[in-house]
PDB file of C-alpha atoms in Angstrom:
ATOM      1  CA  UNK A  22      45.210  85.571  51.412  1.00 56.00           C
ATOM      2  CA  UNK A  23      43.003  85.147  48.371  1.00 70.00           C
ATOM      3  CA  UNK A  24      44.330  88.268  46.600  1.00 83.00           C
ATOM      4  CA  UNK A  25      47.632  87.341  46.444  1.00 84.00           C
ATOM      5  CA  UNK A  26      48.224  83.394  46.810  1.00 86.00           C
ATOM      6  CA  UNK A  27      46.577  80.584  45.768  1.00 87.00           C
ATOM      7  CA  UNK A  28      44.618  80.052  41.601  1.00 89.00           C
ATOM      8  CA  UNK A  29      42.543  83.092  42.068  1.00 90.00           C
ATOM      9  CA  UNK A  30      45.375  85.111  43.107  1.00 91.00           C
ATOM     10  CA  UNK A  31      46.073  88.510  41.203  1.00 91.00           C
ATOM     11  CA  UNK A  32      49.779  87.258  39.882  1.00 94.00           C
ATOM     12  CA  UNK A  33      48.684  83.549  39.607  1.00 93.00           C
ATOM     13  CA  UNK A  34      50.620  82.118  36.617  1.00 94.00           C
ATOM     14  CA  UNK A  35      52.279  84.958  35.557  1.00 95.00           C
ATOM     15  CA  UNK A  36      55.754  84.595  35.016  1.00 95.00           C
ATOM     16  CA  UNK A  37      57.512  86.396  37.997  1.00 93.00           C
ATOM     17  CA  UNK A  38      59.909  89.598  36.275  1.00 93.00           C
ATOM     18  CA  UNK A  39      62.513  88.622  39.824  1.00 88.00           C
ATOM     19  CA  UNK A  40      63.088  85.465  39.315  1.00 88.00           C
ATOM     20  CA  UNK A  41      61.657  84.060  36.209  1.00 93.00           C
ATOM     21  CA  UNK A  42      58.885  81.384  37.921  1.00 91.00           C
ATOM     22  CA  UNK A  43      55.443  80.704  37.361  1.00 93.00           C
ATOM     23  CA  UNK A  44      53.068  82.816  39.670  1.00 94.00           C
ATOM     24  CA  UNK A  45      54.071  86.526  40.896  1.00 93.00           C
ATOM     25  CA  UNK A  46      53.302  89.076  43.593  1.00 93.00           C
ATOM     26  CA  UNK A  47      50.306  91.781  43.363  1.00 94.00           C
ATOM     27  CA  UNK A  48      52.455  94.696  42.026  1.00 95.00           C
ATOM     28  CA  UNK A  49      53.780  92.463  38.916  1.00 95.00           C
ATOM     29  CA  UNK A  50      50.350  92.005  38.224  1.00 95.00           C
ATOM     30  CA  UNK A  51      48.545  94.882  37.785  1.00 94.00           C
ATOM     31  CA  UNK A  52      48.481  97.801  34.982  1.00 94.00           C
ATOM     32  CA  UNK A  53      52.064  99.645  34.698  1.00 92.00           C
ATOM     33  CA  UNK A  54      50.076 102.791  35.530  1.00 90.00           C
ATOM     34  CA  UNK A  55      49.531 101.461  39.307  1.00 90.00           C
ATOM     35  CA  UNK A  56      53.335 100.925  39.949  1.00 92.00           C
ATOM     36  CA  UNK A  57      56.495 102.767  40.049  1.00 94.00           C
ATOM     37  CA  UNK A  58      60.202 103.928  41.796  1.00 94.00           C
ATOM     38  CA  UNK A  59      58.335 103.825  45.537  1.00 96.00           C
ATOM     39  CA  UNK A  60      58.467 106.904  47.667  1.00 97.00           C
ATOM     40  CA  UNK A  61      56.975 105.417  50.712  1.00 97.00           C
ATOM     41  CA  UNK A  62      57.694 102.173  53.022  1.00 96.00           C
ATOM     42  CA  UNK A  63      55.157 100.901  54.944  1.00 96.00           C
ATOM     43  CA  UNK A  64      55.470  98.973  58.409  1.00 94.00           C
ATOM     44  CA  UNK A  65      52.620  97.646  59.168  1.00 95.00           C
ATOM     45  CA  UNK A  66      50.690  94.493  61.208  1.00 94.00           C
ATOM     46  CA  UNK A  67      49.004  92.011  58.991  1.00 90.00           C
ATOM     47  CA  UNK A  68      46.222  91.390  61.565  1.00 92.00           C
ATOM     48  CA  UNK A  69      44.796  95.450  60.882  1.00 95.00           C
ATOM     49  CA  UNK A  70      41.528  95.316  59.472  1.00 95.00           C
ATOM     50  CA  UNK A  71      41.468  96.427  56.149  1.00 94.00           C
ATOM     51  CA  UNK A  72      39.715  99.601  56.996  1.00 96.00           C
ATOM     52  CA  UNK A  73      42.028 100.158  59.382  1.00 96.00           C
ATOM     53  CA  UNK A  74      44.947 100.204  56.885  1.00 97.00           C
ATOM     54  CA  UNK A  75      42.949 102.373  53.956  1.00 97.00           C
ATOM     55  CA  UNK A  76      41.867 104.614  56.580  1.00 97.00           C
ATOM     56  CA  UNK A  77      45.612 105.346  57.748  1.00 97.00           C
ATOM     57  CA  UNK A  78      46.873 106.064  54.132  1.00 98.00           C
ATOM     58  CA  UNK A  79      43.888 108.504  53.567  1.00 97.00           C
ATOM     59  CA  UNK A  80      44.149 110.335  57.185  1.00 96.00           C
ATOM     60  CA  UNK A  81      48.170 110.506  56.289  1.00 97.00           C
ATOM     61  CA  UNK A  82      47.456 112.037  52.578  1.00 97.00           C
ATOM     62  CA  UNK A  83      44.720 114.287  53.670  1.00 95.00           C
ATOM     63  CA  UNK A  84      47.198 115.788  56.998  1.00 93.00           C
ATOM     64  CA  UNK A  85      49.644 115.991  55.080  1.00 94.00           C
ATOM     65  CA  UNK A  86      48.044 117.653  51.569  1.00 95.00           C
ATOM     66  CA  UNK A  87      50.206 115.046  49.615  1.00 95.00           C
ATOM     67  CA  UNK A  88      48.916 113.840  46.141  1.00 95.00           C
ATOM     68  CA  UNK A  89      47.827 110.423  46.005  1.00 94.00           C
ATOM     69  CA  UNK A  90      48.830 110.043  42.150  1.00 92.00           C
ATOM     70  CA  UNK A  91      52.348 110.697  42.774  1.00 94.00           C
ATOM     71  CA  UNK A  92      52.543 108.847  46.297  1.00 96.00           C
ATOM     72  CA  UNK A  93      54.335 104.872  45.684  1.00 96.00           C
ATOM     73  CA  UNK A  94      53.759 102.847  48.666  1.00 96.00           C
ATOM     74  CA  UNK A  95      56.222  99.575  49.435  1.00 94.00           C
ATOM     75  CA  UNK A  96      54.084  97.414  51.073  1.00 94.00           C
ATOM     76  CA  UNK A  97      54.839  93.909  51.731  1.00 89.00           C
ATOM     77  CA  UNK A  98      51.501  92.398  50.822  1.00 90.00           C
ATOM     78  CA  UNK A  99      51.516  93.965  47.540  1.00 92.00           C
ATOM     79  CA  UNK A 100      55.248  93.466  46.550  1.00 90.00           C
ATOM     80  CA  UNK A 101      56.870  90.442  48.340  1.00 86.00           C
ATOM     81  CA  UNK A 102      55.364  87.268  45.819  1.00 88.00           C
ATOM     82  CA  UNK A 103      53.187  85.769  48.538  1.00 87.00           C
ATOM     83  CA  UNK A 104      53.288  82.758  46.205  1.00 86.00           C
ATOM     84  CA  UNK A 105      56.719  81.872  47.647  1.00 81.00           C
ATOM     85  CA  UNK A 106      56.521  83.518  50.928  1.00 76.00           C
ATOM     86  CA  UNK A 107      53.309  81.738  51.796  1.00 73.00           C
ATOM     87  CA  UNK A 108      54.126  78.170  50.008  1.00 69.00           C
ATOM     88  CA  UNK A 109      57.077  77.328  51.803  1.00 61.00           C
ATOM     89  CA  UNK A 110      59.759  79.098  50.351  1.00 57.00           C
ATOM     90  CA  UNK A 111      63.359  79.553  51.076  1.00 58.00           C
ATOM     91  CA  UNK A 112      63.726  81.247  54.946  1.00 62.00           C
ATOM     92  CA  UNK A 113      65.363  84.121  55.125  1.00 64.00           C
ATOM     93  CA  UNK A 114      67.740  85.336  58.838  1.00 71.00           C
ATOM     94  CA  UNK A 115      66.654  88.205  60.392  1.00 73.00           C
ATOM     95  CA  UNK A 116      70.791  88.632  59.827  1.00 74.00           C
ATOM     96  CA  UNK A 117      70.339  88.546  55.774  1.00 73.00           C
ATOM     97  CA  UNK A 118      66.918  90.050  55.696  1.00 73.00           C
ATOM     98  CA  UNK A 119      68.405  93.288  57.712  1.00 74.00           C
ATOM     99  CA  UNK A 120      70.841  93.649  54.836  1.00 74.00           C
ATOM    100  CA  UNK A 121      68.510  93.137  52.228  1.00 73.00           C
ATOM    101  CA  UNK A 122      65.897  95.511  53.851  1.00 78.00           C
ATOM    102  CA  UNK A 123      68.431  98.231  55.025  1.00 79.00           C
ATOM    103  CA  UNK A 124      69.197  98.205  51.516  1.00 83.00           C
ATOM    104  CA  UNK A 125      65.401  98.914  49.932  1.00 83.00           C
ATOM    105  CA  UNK A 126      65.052 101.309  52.705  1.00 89.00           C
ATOM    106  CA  UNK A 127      67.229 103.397  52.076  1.00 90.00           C
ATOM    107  CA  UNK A 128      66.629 103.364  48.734  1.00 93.00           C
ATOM    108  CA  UNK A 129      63.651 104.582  49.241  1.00 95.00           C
ATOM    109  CA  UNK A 130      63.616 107.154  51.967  1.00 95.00           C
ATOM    110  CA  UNK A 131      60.970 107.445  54.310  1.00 96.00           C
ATOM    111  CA  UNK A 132      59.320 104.607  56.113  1.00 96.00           C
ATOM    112  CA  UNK A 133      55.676 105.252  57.982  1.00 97.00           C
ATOM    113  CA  UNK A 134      54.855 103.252  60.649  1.00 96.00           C
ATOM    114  CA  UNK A 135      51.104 102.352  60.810  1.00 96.00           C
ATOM    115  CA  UNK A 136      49.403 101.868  64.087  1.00 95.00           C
ATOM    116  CA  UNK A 137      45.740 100.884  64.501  1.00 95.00           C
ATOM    117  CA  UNK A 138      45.240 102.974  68.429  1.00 93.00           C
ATOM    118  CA  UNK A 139      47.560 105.738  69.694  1.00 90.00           C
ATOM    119  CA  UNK A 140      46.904 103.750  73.809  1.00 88.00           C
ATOM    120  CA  UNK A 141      47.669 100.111  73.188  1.00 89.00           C
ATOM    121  CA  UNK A 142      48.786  99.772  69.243  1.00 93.00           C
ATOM    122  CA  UNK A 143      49.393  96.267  68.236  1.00 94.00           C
ATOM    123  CA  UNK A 144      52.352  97.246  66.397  1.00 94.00           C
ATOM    124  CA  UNK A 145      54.864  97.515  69.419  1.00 92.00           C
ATOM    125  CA  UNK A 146      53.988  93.824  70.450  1.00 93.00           C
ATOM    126  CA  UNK A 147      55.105  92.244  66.939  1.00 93.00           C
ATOM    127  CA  UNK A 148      58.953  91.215  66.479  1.00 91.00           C
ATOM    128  CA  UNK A 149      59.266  92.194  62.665  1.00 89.00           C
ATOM    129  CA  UNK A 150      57.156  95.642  63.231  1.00 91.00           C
ATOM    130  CA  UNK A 151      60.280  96.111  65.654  1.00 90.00           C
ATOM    131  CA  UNK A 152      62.871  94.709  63.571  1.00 89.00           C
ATOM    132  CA  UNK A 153      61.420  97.114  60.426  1.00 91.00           C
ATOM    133  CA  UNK A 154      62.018 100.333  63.172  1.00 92.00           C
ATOM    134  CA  UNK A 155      65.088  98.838  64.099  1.00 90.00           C
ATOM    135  CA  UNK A 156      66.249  98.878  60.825  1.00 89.00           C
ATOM    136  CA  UNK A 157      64.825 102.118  60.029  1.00 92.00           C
ATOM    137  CA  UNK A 158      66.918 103.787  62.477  1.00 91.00           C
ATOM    138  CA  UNK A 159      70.183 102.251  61.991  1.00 88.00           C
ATOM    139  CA  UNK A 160      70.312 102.901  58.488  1.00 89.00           C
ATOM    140  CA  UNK A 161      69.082 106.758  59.330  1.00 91.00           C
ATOM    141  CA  UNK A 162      65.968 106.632  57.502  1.00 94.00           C
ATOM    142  CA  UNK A 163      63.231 109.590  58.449  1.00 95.00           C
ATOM    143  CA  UNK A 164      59.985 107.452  59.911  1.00 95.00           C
ATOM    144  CA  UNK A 165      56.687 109.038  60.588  1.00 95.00           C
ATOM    145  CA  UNK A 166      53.565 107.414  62.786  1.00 95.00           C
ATOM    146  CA  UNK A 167      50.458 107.088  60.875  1.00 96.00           C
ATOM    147  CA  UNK A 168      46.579 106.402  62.443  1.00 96.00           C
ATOM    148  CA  UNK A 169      43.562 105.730  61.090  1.00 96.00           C
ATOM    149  CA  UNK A 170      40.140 107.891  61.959  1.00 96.00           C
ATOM    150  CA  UNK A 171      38.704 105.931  64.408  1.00 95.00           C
ATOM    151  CA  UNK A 172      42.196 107.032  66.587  1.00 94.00           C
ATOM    152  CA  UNK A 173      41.468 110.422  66.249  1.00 90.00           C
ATOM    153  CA  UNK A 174      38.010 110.148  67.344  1.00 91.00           C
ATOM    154  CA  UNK A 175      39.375 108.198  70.258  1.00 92.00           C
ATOM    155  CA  UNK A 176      41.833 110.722  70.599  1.00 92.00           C
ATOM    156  CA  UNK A 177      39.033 113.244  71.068  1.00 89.00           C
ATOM    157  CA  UNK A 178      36.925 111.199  73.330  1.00 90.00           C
ATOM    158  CA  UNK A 179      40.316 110.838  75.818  1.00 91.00           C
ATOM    159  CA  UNK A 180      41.539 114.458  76.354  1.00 88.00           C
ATOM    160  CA  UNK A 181      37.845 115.631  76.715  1.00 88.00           C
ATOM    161  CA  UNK A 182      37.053 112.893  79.129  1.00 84.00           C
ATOM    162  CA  UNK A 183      37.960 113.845  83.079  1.00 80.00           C
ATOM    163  CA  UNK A 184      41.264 111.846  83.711  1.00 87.00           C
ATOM    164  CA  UNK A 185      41.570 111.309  80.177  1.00 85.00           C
ATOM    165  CA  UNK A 186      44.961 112.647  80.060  1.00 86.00           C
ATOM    166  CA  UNK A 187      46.247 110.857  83.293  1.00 90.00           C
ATOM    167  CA  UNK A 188      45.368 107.651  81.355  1.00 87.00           C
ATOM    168  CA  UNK A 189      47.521 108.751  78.121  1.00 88.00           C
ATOM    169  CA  UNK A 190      50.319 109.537  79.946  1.00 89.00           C
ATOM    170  CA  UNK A 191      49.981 106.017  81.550  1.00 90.00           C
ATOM    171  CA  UNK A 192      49.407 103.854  78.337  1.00 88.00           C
ATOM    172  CA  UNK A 193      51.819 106.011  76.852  1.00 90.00           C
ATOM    173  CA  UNK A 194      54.474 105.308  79.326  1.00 88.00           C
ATOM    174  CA  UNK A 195      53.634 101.518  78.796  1.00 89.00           C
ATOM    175  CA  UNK A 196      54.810 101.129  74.973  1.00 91.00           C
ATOM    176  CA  UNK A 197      57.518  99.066  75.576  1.00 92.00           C
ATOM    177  CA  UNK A 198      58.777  97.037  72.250  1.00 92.00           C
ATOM    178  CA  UNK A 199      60.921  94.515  74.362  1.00 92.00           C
ATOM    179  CA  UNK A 200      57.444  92.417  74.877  1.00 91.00           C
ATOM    180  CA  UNK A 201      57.571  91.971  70.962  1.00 93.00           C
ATOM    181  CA  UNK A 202      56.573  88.376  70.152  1.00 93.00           C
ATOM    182  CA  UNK A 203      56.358  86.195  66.533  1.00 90.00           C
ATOM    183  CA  UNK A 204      54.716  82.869  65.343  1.00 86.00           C
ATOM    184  CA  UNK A 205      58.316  81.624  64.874  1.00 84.00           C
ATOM    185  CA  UNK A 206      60.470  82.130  68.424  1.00 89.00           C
ATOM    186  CA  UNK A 207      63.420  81.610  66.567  1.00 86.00           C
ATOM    187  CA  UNK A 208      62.406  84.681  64.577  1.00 84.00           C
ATOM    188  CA  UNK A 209      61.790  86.488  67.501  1.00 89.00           C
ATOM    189  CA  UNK A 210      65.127  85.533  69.724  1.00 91.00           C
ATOM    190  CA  UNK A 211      66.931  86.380  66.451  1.00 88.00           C
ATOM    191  CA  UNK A 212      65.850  89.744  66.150  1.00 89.00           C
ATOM    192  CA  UNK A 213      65.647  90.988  70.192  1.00 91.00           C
ATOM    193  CA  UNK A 214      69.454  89.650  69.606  1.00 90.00           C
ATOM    194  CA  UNK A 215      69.937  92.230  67.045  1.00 88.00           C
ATOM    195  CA  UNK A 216      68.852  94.904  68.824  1.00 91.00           C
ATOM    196  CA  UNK A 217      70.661  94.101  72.112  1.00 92.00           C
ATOM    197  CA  UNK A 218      73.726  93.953  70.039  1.00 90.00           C
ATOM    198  CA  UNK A 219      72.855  97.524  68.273  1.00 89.00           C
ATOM    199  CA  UNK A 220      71.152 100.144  69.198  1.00 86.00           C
ATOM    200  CA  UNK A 221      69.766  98.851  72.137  1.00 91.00           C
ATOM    201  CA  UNK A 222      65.744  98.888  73.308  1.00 93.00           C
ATOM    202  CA  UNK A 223      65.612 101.932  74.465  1.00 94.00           C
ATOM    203  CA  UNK A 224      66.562 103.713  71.506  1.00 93.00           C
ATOM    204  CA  UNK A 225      63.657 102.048  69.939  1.00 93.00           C
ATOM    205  CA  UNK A 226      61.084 102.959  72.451  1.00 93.00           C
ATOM    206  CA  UNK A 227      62.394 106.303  72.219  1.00 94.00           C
ATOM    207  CA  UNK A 228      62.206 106.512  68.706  1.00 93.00           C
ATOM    208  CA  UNK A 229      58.444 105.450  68.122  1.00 93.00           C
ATOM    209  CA  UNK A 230      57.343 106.894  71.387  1.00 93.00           C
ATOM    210  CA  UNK A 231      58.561 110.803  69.929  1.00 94.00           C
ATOM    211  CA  UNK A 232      56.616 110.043  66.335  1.00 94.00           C
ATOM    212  CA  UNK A 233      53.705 108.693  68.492  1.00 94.00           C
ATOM    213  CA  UNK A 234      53.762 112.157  70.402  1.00 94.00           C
ATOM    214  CA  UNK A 235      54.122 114.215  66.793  1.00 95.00           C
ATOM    215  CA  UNK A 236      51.020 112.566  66.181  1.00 94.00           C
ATOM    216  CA  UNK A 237      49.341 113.757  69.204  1.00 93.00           C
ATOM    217  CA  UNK A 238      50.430 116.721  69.208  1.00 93.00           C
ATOM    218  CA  UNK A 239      49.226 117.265  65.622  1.00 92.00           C
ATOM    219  CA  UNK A 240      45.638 116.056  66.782  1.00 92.00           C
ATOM    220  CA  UNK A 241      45.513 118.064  70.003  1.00 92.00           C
ATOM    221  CA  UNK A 242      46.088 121.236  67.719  1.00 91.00           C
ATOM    222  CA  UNK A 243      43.491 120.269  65.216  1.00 89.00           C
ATOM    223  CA  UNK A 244      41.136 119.632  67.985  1.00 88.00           C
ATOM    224  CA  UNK A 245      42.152 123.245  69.658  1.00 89.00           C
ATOM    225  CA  UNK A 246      41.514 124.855  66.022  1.00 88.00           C
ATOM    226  CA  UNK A 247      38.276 123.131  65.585  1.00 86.00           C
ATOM    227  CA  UNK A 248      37.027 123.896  68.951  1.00 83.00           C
ATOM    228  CA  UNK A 249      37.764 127.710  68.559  1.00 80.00           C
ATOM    229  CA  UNK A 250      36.846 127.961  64.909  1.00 70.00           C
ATOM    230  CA  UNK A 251      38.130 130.427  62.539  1.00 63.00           C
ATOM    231  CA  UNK A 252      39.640 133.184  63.992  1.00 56.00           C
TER     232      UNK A 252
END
């Protein structure tokens, strides 16, 4: 990614405040004013568009009446130093990463899981997305599902269509995270082995299955409200 790797990256030659090397990642870069104690984690899939992701945060802000001035995401883009992760640098276990994550998680509180579609999200069928859940409930963290506007319109579209709701109830049935893959199979055996040896898959499902049905419920209620107008 331009923005953060490579000579006309944001933190390109700057000295890195973590560990003292040339080059650092976005949020060492910018203005002090743009970064702070985060309040937020985001999981995410790095092949969302970036509409995708901007439209998430503002749907999530604007539900939720939070104020965007005092809201401190932790996203990996922005705060890992891409410089190293993308260069080669040193790999890091799913084993040592759960520590170190479980660690910054909790530290921080809430986690929101991003998906780009409420029927087939890409998010279930990546191995770190799961491992990042995983993680999230093991170490008792509160996690909330987040869309962007193009799901809600969807959304609409499906419950007014005829068997609209047969079909949700089907794709909704099929989220199954065991189908999780990575680029790196190693990566991927590592972390399904985690899980096995925790809380198992089902838990998972479960888990992100119930914040994918807050989130429909929340949109079936809007779309009841707006249908009936003020009353």
């Amino acid at each position: 990614p331009v923005l953060a790797c490579g000579p006309d990256g944001k933190g390109h030659d700057m000295k890195c405040p973590r560990d003292g090397l040339p080059d650092c990642s976005i949020v060492d870069a910018v203005d002090a004013e743009y970064r702070g104690r985060a309040t937020h984690f985001v999981s995410w899939s790095w092949s969302y568009t970036v509409g995708e992701f901007v439209s998430a945060i503002e749907c999530w802000l604007h539900d939720t009446g939070s104020d965007s001035k005092q809201t401190l995401l932790w996203v990996c883009f922005f705060c890992n130093t891409q410089y190293r992760v993308l260069n080669g640098g040193k790999r890091i276990s799913p084993d040592e990463l759960k520590a170190i994550f479980g660690q910054s998680l909790i530290s921080i509180g809430r986690m929101l899981v991003m998906l780009n579609s409420f029927e087939e999200p890409v998010y279930v069928k990546r191995a770190w997305c799961l491992f990042e859940c995983f993680t999230c409930i093991q170490s008792g963290v509160p996690m909330e599902v987040i869309l962007p506007v193009n799901a809600q319109a969807d959304f609409q579209r499906t419950i007014t269509h005829g068997d609209g709701l047969q079909k949700l109830k089907e794709k909704f049935k099929c989220i199954d995270m065991r189908s999780a893959q990575a680029s790196i199979k190693h990566d991927k055996d590592a972390i399904k082995k985690l899980i096995l040896d925790g809380e198992g898959f089902d838990k998972v499902n479960s888990e992100v299955k119930q914040k994918l049905l807050d989130w429909i419920t929340r949109e079936f209620r809007k779309y009841i409200l707006a249908s009936v107008g003020p009353s």
